[in-house]
Tab-separated table of C-alpha atoms in Angstrom:
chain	number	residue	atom	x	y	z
S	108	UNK	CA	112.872	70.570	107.195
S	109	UNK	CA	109.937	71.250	104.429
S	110	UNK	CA	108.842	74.184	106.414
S	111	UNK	CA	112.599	75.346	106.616
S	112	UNK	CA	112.855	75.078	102.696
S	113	UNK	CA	109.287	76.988	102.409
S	114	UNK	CA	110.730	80.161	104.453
S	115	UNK	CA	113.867	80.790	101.683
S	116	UNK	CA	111.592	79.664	99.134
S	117	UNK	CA	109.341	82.497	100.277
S	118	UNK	CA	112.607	85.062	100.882
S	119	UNK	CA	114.002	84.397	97.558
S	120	UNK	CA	110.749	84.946	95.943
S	121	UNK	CA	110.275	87.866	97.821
S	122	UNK	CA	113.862	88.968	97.161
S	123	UNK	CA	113.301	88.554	93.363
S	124	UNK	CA	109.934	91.141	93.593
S	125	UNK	CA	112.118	93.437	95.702
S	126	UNK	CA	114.964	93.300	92.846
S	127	UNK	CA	112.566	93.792	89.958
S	128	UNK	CA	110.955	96.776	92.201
S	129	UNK	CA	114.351	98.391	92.798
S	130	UNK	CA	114.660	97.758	88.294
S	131	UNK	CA	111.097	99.367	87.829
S	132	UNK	CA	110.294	102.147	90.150
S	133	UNK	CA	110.051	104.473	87.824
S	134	UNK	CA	113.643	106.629	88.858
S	135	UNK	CA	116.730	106.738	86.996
S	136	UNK	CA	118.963	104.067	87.008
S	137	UNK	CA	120.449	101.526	84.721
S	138	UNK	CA	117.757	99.602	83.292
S	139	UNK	CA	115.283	102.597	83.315
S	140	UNK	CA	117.792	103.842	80.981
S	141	UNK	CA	117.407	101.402	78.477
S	142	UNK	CA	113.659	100.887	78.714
S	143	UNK	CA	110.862	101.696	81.131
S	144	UNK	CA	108.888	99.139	82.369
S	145	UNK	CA	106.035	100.094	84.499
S	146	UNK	CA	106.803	99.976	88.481
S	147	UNK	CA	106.189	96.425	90.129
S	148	UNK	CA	105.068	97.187	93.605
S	149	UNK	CA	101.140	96.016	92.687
S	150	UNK	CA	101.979	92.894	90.776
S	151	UNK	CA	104.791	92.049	93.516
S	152	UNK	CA	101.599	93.141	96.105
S	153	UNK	CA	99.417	90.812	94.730
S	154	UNK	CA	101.475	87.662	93.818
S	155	UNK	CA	102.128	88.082	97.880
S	156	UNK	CA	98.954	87.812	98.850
S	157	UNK	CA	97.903	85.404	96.420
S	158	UNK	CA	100.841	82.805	96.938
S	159	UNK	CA	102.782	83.834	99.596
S	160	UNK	CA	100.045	85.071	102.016
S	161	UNK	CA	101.735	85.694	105.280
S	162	UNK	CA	101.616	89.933	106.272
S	163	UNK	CA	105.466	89.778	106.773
S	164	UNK	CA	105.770	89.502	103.034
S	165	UNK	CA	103.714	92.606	102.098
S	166	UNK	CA	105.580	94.718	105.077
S	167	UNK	CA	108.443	93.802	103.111
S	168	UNK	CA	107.405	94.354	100.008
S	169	UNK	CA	105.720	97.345	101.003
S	170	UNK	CA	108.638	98.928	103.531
S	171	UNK	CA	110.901	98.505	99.953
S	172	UNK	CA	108.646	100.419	98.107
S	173	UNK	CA	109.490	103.722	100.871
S	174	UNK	CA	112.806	102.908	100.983
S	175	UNK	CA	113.340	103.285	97.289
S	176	UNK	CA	111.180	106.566	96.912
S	177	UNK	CA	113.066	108.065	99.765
S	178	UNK	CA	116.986	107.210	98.314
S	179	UNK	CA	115.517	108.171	94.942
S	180	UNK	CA	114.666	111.320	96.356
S	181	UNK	CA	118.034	111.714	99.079
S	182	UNK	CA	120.675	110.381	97.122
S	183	UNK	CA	119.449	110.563	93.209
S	184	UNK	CA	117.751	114.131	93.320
S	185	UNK	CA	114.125	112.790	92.053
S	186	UNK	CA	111.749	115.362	92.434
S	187	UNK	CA	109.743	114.874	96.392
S	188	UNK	CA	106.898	116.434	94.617
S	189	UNK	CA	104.329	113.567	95.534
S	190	UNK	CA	105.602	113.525	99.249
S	191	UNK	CA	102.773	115.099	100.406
S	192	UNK	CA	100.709	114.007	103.691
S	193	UNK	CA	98.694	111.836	101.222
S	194	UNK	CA	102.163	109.814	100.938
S	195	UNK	CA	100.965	108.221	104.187
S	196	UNK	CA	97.998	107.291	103.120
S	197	UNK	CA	100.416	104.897	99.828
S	198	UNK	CA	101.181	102.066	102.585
S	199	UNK	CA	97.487	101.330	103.208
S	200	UNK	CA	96.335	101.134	99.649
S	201	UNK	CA	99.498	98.654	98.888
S	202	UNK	CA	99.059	96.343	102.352
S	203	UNK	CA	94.834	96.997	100.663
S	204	UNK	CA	95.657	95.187	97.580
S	205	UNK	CA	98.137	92.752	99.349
S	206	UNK	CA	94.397	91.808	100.905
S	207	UNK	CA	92.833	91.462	97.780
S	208	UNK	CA	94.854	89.334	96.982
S	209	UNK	CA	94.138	86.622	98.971
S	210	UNK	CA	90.424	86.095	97.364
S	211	UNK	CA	92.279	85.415	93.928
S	212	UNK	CA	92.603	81.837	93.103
S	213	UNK	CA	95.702	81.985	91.409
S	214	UNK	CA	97.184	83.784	88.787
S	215	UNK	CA	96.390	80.510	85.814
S	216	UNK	CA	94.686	81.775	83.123
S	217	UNK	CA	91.967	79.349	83.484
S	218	UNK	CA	88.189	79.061	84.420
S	219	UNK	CA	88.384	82.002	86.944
S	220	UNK	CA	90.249	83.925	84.324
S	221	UNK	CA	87.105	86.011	84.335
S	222	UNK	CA	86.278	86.831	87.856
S	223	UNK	CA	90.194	87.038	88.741
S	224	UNK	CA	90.309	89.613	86.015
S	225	UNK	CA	87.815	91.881	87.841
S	226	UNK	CA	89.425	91.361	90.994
S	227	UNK	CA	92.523	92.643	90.146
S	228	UNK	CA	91.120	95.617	87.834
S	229	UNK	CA	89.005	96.501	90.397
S	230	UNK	CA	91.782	96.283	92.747
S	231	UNK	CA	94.189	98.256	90.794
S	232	UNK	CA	91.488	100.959	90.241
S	233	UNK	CA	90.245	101.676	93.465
S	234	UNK	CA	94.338	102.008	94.830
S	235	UNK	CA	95.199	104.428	92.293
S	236	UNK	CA	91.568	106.414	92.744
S	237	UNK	CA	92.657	106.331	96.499
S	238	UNK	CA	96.074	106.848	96.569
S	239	UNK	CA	95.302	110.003	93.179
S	240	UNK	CA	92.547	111.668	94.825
S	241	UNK	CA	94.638	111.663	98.674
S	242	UNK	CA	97.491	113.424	96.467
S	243	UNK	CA	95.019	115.742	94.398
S	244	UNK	CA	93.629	116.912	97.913
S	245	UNK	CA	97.206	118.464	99.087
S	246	UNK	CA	97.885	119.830	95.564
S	247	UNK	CA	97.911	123.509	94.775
S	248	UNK	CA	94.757	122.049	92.113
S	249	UNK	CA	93.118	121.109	94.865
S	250	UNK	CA	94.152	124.454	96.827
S	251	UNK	CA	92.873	126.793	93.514
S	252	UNK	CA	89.818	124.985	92.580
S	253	UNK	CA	88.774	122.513	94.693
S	254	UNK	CA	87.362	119.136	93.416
S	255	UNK	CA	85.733	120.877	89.926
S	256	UNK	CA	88.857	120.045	88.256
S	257	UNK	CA	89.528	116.276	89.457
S	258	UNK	CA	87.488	114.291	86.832
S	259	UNK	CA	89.929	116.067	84.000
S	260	UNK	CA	92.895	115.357	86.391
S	261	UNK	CA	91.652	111.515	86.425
S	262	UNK	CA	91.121	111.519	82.660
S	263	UNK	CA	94.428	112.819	82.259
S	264	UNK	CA	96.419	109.895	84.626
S	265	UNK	CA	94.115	107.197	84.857
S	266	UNK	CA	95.035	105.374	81.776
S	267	UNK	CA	98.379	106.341	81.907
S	268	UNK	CA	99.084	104.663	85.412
S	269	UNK	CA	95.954	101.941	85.981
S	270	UNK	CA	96.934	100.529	82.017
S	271	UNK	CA	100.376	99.408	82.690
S	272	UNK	CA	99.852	97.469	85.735
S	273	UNK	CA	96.895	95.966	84.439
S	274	UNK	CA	99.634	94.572	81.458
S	275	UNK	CA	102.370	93.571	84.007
S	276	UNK	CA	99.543	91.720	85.175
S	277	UNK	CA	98.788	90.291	82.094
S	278	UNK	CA	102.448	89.173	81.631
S	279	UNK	CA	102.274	87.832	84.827
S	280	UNK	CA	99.519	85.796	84.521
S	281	UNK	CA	101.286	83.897	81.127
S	282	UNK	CA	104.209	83.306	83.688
S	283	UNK	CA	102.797	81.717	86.105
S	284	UNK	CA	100.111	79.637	83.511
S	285	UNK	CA	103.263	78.729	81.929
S	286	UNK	CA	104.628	77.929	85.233
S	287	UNK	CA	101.572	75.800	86.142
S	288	UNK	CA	101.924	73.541	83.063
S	289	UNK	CA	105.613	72.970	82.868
S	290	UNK	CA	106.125	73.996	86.650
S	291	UNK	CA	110.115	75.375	86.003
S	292	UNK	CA	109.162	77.024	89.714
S	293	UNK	CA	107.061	74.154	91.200
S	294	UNK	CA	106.969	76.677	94.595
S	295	UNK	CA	104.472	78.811	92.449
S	296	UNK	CA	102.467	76.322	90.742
S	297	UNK	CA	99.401	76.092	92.939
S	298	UNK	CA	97.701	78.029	95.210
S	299	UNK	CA	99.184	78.717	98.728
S	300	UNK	CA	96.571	77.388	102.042
């Protein structure tokens, strides 16, 4: 029976991260109309393999992500300008950090605070570098200059897209340290075996 109440535990958590993907994206839709919050895929990734740990919940997570690129770009008209063959290459830098994941102790702003930190900056840095420079390569950049022009392409982006998943997960490390000491989602509250 506990085991029975773990699995929906684990599918409504993983339906929530899948709802607040589908919210955050980054295409048009109602809430992106009123404000833009940065997408969720990473934090979702990483709160996965953190907590949740089984690979079933990062194919999810990760087969969600596709699915809303590809009706943003079918059925909403979003520009298919980063379907490139790098595209391919997305998957293995989210299932990547999905990995990572799993050598964070939890998401508690406590004693580890530090070394969790660096795990997920370094995390979140080396999937954009990989998933940015894969793109860059099948670019017409790429195509007209080579790599000479790269370092001012990753000045240009990196801040702009490493910075606001590193503060989603800031705000979702005061979640679940709030969570932790008042435990209003006890399924969260300690670190998954």
């Amino acid at each position: 029976m506990t085991n029975q109440i773990n699995k929906t535990k684990t599918l409504f958590a993983v339906f929530i991260m899948v709802l607040l993907m589908i919210a955050t994206r980054g295409h048009i839709n109602w809430l992106t109309s009123i404000v833009h919050l940065p997408d969720f895929t990473l934090p979702a990734l990483l709160i996965a393999g953190i907590y949740l740990r089984k690979f079933w919940t990062a194919f999810v997570i990760i087969v969600a992500a596709v699915a809303i690129d590809n009706y943003a770009i079918l059925h909403e008209g979003v520009s298919a300008n980063c379907i490139t063959p790098a595209y391919s290459i997305l998957p293995l830098t989210y299932y990547a950090v999905f990995w990572t994941g799993k050598y964070i102790s939890s998401l508690n702003i406590n004693a580890n605070i530090i070394k969790n930190s660096l795990i997920i900056a370094t995390t979140i840095s080396l999937q954009w570098l990989i998933a940015t420079s894969s793109y860059y390569f099948f670019t017409t950049a790429y195509a007209n200059t080579g790599w000479t022009n790269f370092g001012a392409y990753m000045a240009q982006w990196s801040m702009v897209e490493i910075l606001p998943m590193l503060y989603w997960m800031a705000v979702v490390s005061i979640v679940f340290t709030l969570n932790h000491r008042y435990s209003f989602i006890a399924y969260f509250s300690a670190k998954k075996s």
